[in-house]
Short mmCIF file of C-alpha atoms and ligand atoms in Angstrom, two decimals:
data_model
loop_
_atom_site.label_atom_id
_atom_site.label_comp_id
_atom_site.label_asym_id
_atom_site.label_seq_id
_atom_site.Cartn_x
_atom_site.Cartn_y
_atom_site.Cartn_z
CA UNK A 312 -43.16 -17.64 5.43
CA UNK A 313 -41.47 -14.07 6.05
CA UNK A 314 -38.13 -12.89 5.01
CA UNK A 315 -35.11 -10.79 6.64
CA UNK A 316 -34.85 -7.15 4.97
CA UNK A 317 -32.14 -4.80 5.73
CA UNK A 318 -34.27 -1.45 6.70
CA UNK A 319 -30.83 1.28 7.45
CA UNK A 320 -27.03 0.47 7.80
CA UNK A 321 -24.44 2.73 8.97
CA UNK A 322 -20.96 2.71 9.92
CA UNK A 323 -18.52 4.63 11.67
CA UNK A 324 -14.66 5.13 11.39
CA UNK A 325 -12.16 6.30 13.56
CA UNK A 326 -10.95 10.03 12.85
CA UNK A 327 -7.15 9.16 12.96
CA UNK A 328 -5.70 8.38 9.11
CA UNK A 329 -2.63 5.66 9.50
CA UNK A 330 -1.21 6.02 5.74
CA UNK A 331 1.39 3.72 5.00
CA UNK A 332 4.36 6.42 5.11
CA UNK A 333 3.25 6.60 8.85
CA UNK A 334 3.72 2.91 9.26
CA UNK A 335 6.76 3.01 7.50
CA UNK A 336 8.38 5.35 9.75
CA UNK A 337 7.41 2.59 12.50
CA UNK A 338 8.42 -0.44 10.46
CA UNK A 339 10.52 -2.32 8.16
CA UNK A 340 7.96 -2.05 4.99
CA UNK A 341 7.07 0.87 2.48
CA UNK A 342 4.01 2.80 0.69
CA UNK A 343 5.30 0.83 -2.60
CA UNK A 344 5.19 -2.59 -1.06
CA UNK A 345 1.84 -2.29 1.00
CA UNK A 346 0.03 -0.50 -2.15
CA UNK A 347 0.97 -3.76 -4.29
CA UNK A 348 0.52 -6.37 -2.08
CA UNK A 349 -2.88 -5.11 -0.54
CA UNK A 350 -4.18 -2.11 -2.08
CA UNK A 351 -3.81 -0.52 0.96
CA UNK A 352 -3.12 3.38 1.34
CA UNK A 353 -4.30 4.06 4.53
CA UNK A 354 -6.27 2.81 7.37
CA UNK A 355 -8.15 4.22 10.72
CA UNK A 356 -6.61 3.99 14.27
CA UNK A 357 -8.90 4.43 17.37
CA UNK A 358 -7.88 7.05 19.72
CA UNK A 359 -6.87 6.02 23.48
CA UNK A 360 -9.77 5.48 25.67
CA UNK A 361 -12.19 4.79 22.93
CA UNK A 362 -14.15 1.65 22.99
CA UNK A 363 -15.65 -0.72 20.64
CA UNK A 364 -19.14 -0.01 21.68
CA UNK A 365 -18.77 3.35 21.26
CA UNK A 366 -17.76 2.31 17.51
CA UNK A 367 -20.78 0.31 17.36
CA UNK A 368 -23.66 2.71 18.60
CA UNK A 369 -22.01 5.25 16.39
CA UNK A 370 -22.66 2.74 13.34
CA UNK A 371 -25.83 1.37 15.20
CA UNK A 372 -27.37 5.34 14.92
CA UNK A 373 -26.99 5.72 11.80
CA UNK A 374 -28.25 2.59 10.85
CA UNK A 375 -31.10 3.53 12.77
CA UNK A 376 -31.80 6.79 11.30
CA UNK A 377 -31.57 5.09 8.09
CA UNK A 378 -34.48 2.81 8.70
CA UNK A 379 -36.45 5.47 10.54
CA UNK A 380 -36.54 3.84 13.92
CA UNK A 381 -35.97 4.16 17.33
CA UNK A 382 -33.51 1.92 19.53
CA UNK A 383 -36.30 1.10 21.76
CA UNK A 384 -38.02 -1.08 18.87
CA UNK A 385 -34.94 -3.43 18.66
CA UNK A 386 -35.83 -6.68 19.49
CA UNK A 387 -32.07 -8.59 20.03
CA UNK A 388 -28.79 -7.39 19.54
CA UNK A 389 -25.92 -9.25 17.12
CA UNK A 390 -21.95 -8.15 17.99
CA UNK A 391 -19.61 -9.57 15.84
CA UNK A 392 -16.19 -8.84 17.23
CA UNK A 393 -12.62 -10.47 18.04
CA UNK A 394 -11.70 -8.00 19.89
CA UNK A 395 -14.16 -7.33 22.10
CA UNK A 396 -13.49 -4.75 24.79
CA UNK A 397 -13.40 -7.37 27.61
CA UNK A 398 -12.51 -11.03 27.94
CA UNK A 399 -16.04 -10.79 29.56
CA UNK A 400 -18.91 -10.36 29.32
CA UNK A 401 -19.16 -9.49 25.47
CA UNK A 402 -19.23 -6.14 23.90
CA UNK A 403 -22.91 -6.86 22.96
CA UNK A 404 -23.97 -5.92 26.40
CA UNK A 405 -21.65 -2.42 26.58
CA UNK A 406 -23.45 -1.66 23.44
CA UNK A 407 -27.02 -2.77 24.93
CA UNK A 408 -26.38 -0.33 27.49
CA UNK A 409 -25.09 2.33 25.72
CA UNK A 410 -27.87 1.58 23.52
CA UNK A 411 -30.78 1.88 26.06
CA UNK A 412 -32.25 -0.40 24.09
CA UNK A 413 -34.73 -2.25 27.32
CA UNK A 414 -33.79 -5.80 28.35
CA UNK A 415 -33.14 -7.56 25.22
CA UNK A 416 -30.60 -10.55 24.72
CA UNK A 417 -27.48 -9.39 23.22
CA UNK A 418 -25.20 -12.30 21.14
CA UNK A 419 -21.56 -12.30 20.70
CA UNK A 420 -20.19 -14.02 17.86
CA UNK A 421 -16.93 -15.38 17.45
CA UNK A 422 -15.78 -15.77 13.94
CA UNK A 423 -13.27 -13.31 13.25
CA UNK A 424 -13.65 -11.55 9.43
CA UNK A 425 -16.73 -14.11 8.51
CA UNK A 426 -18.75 -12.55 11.72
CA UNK A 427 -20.70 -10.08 9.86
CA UNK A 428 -21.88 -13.21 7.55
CA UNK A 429 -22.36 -15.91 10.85
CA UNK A 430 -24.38 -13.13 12.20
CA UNK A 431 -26.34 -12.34 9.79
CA UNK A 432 -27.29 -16.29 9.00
CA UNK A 433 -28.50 -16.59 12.90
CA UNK A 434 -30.62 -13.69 12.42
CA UNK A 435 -32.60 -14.58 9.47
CA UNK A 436 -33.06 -17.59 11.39
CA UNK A 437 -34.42 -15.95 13.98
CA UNK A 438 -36.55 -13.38 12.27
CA UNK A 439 -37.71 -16.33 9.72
CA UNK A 440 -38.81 -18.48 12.69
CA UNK A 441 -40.58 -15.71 14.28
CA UNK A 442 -39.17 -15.31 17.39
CA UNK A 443 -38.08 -11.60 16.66
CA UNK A 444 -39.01 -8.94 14.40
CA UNK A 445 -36.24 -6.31 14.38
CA UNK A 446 -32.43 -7.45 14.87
CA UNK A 447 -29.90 -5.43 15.33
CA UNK A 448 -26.39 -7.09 13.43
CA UNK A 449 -23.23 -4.92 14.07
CA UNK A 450 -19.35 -6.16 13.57
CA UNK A 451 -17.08 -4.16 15.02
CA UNK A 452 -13.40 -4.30 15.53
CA UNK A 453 -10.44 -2.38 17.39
CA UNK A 454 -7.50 -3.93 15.55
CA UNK A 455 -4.81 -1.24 15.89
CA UNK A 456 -3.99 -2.22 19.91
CA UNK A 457 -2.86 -5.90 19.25
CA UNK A 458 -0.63 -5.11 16.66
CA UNK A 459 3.02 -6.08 16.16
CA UNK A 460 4.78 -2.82 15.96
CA UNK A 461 7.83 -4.50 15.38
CA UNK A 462 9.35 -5.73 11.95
CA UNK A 463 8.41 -9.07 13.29
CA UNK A 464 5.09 -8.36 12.64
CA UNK A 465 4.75 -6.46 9.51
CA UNK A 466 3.28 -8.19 7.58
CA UNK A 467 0.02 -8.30 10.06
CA UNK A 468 0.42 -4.35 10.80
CA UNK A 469 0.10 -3.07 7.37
CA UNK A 470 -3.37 -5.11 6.86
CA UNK A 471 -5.96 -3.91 9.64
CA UNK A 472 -7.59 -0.86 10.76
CA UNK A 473 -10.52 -0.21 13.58
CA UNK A 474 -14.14 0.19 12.49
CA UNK A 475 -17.66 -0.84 13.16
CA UNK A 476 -20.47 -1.36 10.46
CA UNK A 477 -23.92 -1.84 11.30
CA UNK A 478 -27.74 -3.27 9.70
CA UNK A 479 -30.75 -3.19 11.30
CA UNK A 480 -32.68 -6.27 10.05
CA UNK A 481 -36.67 -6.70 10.00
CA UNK A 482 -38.88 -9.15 9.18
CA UNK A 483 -41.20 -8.96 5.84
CA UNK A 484 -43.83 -10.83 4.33
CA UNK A 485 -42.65 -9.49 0.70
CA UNK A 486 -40.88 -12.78 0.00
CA UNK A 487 -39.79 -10.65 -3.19
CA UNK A 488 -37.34 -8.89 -1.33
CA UNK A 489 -34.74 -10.18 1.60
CA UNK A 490 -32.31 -12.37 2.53
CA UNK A 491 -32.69 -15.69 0.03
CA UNK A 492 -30.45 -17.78 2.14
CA UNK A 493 -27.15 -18.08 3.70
CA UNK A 494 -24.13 -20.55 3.96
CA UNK A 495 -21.55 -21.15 6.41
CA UNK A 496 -18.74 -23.08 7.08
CA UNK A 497 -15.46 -24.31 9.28
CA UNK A 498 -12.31 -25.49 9.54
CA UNK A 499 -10.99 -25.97 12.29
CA UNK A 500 -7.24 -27.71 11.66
CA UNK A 501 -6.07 -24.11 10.57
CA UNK A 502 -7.08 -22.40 13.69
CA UNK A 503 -3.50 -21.70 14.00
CA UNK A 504 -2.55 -20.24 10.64
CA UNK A 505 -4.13 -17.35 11.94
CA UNK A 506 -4.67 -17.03 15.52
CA UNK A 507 -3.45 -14.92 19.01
CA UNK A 508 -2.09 -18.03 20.87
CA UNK A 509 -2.40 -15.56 24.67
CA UNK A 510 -4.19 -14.87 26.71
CA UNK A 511 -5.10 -18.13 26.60
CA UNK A 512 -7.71 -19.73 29.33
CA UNK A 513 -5.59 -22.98 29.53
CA UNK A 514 -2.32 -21.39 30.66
CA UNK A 515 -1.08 -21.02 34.01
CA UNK A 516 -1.45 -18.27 34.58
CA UNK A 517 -3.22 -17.36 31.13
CA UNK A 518 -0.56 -15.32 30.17
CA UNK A 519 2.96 -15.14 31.86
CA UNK A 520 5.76 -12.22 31.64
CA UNK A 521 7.08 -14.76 28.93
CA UNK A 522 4.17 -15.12 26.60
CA UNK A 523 4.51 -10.94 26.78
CA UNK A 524 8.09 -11.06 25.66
CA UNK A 525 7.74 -13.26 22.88
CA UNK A 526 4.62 -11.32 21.87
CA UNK A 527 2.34 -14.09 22.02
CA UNK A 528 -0.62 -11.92 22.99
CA UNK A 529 0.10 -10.06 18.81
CA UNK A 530 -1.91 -11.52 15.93
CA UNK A 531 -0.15 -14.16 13.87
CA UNK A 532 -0.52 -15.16 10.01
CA UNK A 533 0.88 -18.04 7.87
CA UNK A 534 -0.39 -14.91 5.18
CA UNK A 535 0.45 -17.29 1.52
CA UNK A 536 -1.90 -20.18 3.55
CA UNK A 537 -4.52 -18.11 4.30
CA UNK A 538 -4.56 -16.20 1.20
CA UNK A 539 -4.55 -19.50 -0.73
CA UNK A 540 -7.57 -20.31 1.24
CA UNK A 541 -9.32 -17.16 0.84
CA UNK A 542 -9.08 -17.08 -2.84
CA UNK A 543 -10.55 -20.75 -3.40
CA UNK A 544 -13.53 -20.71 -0.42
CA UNK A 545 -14.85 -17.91 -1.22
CA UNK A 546 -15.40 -18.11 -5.23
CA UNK A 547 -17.05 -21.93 -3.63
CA UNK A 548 -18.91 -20.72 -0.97
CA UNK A 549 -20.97 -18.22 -3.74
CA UNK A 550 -21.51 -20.73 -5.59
CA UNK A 551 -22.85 -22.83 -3.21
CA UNK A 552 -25.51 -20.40 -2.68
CA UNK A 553 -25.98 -19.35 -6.48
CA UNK A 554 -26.85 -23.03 -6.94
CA UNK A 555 -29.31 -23.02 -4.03
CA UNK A 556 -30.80 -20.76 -5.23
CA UNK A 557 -31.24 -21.67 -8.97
CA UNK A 558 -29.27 -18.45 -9.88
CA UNK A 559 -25.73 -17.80 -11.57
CA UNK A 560 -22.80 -15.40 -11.06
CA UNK A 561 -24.45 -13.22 -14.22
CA UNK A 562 -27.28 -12.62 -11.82
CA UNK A 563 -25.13 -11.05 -9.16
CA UNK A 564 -25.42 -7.51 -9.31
CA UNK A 565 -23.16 -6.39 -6.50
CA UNK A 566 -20.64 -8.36 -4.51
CA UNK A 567 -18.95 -7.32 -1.74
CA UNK A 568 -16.21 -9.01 -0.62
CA UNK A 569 -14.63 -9.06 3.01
CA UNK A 570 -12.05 -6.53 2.23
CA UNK A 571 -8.92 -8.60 3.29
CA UNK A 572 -6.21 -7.79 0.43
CA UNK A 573 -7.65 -6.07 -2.43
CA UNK A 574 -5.10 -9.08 -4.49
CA UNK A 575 -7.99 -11.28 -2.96
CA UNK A 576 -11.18 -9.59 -3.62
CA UNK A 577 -9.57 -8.88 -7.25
CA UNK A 578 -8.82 -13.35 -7.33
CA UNK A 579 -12.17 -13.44 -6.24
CA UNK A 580 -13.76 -11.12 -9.00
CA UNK A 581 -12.00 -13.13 -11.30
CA UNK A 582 -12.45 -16.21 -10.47
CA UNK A 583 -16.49 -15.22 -10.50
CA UNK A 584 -15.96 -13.42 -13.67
CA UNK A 585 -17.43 -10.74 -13.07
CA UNK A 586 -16.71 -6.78 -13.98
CA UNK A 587 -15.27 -4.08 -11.58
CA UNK A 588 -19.04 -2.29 -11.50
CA UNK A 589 -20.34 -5.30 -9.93
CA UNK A 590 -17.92 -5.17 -7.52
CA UNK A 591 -17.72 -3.36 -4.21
CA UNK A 592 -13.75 -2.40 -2.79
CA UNK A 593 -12.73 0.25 -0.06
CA UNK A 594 -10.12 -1.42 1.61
CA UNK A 595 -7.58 1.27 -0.16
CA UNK A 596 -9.05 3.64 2.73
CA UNK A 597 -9.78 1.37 5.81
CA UNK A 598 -7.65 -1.56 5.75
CA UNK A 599 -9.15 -5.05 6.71
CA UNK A 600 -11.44 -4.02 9.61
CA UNK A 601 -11.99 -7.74 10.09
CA UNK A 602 -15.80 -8.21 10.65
CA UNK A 603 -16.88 -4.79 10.57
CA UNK A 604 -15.41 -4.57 6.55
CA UNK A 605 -18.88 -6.33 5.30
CA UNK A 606 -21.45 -3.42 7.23
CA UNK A 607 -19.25 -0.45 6.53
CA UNK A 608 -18.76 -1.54 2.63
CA UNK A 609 -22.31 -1.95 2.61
CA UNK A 610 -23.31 1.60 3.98
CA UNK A 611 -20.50 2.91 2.19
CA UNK A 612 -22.20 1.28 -0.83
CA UNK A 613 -25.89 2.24 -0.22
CA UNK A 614 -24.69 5.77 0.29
CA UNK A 615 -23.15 5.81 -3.05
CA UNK A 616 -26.14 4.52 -5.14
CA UNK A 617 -24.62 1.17 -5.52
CA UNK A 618 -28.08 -0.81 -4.75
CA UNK A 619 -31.44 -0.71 -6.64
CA UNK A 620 -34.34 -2.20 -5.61
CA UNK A 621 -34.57 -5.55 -7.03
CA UNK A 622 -30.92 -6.27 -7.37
CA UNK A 623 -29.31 -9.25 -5.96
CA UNK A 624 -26.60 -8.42 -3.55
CA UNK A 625 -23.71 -11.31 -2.60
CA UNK A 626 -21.69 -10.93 1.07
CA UNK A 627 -18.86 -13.37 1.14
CA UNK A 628 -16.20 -13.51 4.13
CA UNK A 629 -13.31 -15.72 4.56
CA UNK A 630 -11.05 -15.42 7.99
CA UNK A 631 -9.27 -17.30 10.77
CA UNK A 632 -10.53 -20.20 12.15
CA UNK A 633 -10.98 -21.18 9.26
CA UNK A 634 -14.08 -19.64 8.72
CA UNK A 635 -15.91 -18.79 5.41
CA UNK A 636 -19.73 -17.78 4.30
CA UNK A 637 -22.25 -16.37 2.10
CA UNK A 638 -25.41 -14.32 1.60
CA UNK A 639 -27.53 -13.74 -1.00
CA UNK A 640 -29.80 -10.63 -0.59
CA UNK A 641 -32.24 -9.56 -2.96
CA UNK A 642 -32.54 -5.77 -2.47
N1 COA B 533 6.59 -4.69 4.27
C1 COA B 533 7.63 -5.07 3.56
N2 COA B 533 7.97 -6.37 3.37
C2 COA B 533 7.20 -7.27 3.95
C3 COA B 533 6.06 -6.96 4.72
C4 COA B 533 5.78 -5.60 4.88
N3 COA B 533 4.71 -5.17 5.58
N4 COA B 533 5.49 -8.08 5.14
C5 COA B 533 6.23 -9.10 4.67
N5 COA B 533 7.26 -8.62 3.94
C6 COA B 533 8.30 -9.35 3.24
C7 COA B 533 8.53 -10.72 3.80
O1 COA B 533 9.37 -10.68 4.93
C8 COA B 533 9.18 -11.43 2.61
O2 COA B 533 10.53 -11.09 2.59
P1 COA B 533 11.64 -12.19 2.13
O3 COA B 533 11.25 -12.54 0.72
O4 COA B 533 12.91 -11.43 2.27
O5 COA B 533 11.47 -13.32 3.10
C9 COA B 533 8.51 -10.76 1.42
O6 COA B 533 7.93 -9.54 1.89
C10 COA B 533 7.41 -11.62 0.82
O7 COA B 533 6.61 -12.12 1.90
P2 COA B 533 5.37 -13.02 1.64
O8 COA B 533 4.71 -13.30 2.95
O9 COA B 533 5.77 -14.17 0.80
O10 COA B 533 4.52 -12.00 0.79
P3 COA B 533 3.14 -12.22 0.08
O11 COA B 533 3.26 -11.86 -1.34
O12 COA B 533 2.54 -13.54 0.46
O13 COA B 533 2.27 -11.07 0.75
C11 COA B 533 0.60 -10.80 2.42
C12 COA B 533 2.08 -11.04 2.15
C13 COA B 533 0.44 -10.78 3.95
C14 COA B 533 0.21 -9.45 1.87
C15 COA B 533 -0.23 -11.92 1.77
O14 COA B 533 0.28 -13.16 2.11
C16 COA B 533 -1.66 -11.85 2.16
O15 COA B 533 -2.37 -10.93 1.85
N6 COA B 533 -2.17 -12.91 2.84
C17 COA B 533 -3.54 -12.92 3.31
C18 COA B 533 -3.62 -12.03 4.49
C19 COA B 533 -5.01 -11.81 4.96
O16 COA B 533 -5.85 -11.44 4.18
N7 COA B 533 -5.25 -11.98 6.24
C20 COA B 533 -6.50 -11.75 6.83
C21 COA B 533 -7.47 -12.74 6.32
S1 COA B 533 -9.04 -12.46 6.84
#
């Protein structure tokens, strides 16, 4: 029986600062409106020509130096993305290379804000079966590109920002400390609440002069669905694991929430009942950077003296697809 530690996490933002007077100079909206629906006050925009595995080996070295290791003792690479830099192959591989890591098998996952926590439950699995001993888990995201910059899509431009997060993982025989368990879940019938319907593989051609017109290739949000949907899995999907765990939400001693709408991580809290010091937020500065908000709140919150030794850390994502999870991580 071994467990899943996290040894370093890092993270790595764009230089660019989008505050919401920016946007509004762009769009239909306001500072007032975005501040009191989100939280929001300002998020990070890539650069042109950067890519997201250059976000992730940024993250992905200082993760490294965190733990004290080299790349070369990585054992398998985890990308979390949906927006990879290519339709294909995955940006797992552009970071493998950029990595020099040695032939090991780099994993893509697909789902969206919850990617950090899908990733995450596939490599405990692996490092608790023994088949490696050192994962590396990054989520990543360049958001800014596929954005509606039209007041059609407002209310999807004010939310996201670009950003990467990163954890190396490694496998321990102090069953003390680790990764207790995680839980995931799907939905599937609300795939299209929020979705990009184009490019899309089943088109002829998979995306037409049209589908660019009616800006079919932009990111699109029922947003009162999904928040209603956010605000009720998540609370359920921690206490799914509380339970599994024979623990309560008094044992928590630090969640961090995917940072989607700081109104949702605050419905969350609440619902949870527990206080703001047990509760980790930054989405005033980076926007929801989808699944790399999990890794970069976490080395955001390591940096800051957050997490003790001992204390029991809760991840919880909720995103399109549906998608939802949780992770229970005693420090
Ligand atoms: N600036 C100004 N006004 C905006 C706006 C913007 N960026 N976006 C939408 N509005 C307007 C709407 O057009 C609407 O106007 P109307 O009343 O004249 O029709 C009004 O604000 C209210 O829109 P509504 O969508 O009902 O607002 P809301 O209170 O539900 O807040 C969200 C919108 C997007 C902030 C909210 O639904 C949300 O956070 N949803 C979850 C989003 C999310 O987290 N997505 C990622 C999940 S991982």
């Amino acid at each position: 029986m071994r467990r899943t530690v996290i040894q370093g996490t890092g993270f790595y933002v764009p230089e660019r600062i989008v505050t919401n007077d920016e946007l509004a100079g762009m769009i239909d909206t306001s500072d007032e409106w975005i501040r009191e629906r989100t939280g929001i006050v300002e998020r990070r925009w890539v650069e042109e020509g950067v890519t997201g595995a250059e976000m992730a080996l940024r993250a992905t070295s200082m993760a490294l130096d965190e733990a004290g290791m080299e790349a070369g003792e990585i054992d398998a690479i985890i990308l979390a993305t949906l927006s990879p830099d290519h339709f294909f192959p995955g940006t797992g591989v552009f970071l493998q290379r950029e990595l020099g890591a040695g032939e090991i098998p780099a994993l893509d996952i697909r789902a969206q804000c919850s990617g950090f926590v899908y990733g995450l439950s596939v490599a405990d699995a692996w490092i608790r079966s023994g088949q490696y001993e050192t994962i590396l888990l990054v989520g990543v995201e360049i958001q800014s590109t596929g954005l509606d910059l039209t007041d059609e899509g407002r209310d999807m431009a004010v939310l996201f920002g670009d950003g990467a997060g990163a954890a190396v993982l490694k496998a321990a025989d102090d069953l003390q400390r680790g990764v207790l368990s995680t839980h995931i879940h799907s939905q599937g019938e609300h795939a299209e609440v929020l979705w990009v319907d184009a490019p899309s593989s089943p088109r002829h051609p998979l995306i037409s002069a049209e589908d660019l017109a009616e800006g079919r290739h932009h990111p699109r949000m029922v947003g009162r669905e999904v928040f209603k949907h956010a605000v009720s899995r998540m609370p359920e999907v921690v206490l799914e694991a509380l339970e599994a765990n024979g623990l309560g939400t008094e044992d928590i001693d630090l969640l961090i929430p995917h940072q989607a709408n700081l109104r949702i991580s605050q419905m969350v809290q609440r619902r949870l009942d527990l206080p703001d010091e047990k509760v980790f937020n930054n989405i005033e500065r980076y926007g929801n950077t989808t699944a790399a908000t999990i890794p970069i709140a976490l080395a955001e919150a390591v940096r800051a003296g957050r997490l003790h030794r001992g204390d029991l850390l809760c991840l919880t994502a909720f995103g399109s697809g549906f998608t939802w999870g949780s992770a229970l991580i005693r420090w």
